[in-house]
Tab-separated table of C-alpha atoms in Angstrom:
chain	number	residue	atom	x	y	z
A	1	UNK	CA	-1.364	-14.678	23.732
A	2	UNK	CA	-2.154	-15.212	20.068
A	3	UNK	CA	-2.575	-11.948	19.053
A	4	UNK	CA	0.963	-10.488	20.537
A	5	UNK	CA	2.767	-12.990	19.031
A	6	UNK	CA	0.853	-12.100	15.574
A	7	UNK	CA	1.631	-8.581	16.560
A	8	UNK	CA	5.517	-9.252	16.985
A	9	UNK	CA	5.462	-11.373	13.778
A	10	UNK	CA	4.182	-8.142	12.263
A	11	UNK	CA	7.107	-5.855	13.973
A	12	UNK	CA	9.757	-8.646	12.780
A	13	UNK	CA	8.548	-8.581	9.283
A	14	UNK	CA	8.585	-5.235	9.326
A	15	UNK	CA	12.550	-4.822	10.186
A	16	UNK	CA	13.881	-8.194	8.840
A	17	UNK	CA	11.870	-8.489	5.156
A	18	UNK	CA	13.837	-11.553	4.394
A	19	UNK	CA	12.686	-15.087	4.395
A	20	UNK	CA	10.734	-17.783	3.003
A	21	UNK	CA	7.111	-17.897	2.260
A	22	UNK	CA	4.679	-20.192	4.406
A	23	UNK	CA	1.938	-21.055	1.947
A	24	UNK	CA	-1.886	-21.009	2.723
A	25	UNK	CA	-2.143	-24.869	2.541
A	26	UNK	CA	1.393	-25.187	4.940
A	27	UNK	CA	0.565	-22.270	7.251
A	28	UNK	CA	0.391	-24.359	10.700
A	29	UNK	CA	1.051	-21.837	12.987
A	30	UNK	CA	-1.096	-18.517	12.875
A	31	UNK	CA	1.826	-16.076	13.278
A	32	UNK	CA	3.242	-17.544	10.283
A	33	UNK	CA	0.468	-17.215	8.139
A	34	UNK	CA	0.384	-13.146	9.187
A	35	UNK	CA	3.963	-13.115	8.242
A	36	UNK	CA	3.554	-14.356	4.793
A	37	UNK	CA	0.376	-12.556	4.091
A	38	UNK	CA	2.193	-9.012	5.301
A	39	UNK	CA	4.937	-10.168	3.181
A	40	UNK	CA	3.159	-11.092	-0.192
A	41	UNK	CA	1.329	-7.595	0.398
A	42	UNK	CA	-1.815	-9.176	1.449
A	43	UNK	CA	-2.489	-7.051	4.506
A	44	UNK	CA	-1.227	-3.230	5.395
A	45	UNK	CA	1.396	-2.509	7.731
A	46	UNK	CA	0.022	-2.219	11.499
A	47	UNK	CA	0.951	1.479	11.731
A	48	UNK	CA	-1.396	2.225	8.796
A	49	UNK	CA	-4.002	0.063	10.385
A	50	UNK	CA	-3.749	2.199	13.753
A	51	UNK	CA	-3.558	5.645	11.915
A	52	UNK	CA	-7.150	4.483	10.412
A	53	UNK	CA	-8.205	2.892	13.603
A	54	UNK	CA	-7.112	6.013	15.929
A	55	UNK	CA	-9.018	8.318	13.054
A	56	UNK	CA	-12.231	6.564	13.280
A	57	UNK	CA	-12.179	6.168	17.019
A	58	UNK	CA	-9.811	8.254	19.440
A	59	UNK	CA	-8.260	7.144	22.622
A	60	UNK	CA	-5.049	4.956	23.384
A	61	UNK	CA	-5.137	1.446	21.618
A	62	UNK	CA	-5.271	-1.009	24.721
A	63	UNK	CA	-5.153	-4.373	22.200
A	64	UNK	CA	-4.668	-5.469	18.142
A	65	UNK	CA	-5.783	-9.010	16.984
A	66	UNK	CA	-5.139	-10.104	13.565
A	67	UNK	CA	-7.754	-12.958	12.307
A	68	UNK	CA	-9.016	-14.483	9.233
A	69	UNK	CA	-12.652	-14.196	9.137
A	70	UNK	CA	-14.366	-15.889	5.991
A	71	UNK	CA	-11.380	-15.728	4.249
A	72	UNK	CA	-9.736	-12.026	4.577
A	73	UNK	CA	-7.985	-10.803	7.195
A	74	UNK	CA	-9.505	-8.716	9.685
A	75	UNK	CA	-7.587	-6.372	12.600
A	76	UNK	CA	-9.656	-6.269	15.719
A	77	UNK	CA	-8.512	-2.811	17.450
A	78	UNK	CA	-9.552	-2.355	20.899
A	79	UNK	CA	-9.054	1.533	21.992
A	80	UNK	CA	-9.944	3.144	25.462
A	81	UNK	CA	-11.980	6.162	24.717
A	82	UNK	CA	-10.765	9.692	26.648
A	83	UNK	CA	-14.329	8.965	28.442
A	84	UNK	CA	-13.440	5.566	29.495
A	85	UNK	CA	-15.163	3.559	27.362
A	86	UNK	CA	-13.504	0.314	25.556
A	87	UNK	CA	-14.648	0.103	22.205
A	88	UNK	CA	-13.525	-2.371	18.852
A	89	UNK	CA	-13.003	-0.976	15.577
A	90	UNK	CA	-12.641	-3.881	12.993
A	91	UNK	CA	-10.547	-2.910	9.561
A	92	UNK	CA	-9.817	-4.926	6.593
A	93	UNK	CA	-6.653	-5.544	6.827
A	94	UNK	CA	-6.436	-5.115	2.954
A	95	UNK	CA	-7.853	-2.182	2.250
A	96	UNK	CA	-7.939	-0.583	5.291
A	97	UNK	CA	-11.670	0.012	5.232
A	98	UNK	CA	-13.709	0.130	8.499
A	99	UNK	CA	-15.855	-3.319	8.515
A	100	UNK	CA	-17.280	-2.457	12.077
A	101	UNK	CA	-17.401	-0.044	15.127
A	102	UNK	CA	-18.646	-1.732	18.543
């Protein structure tokens, strides 16, 4: 599924830091495009993201997408609320600010 393989990207480039940069206008392949941008410092590490996502909204994180949406990147967090309820905080993946709560 797209978004675990964006999510191990994330893990690798997190341990390994080493490599070349895919730019924008080469980026085929979506996971490579995550890599570079967590590389070049243009989105926060996932941990972050889930410390902000888990803050806003608590309950165990069931799924994490990673997408570009006009142009920035946006994690999709999908937590299972202590009441049972699925919900989806979006984040910048920037800044870490919270674009939306569903």
């Amino acid at each position: 599924m797209k978004s675990l393989a964006l999510l191990a990207a994330l893990m690798t480039a997190a341990t390994v830091g080493a490599g070349q940069f895919v730019s924008a206008a080469d980026c085929k392949r979506s996971q490579d495009c995550a890599l570079d941008a967590f590389k070049g410092g243009e989105i926060k590490p996932l941990p972050e993201v889930l410390a902000v996502a888990r803050e806003k909204m608590p309950g165990e994180v069931v799924k994490v997408e990673l997408d570009r949406e006009d142009g920035a990147w946006v994690y999709e967090v999908k937590i299972l609320t202590p009441s049972g309820k699925r919900r989806k905080v979006e984040i910048n993946a920037s800044t870490l600010a919270i674009i939306k709560v569903d």
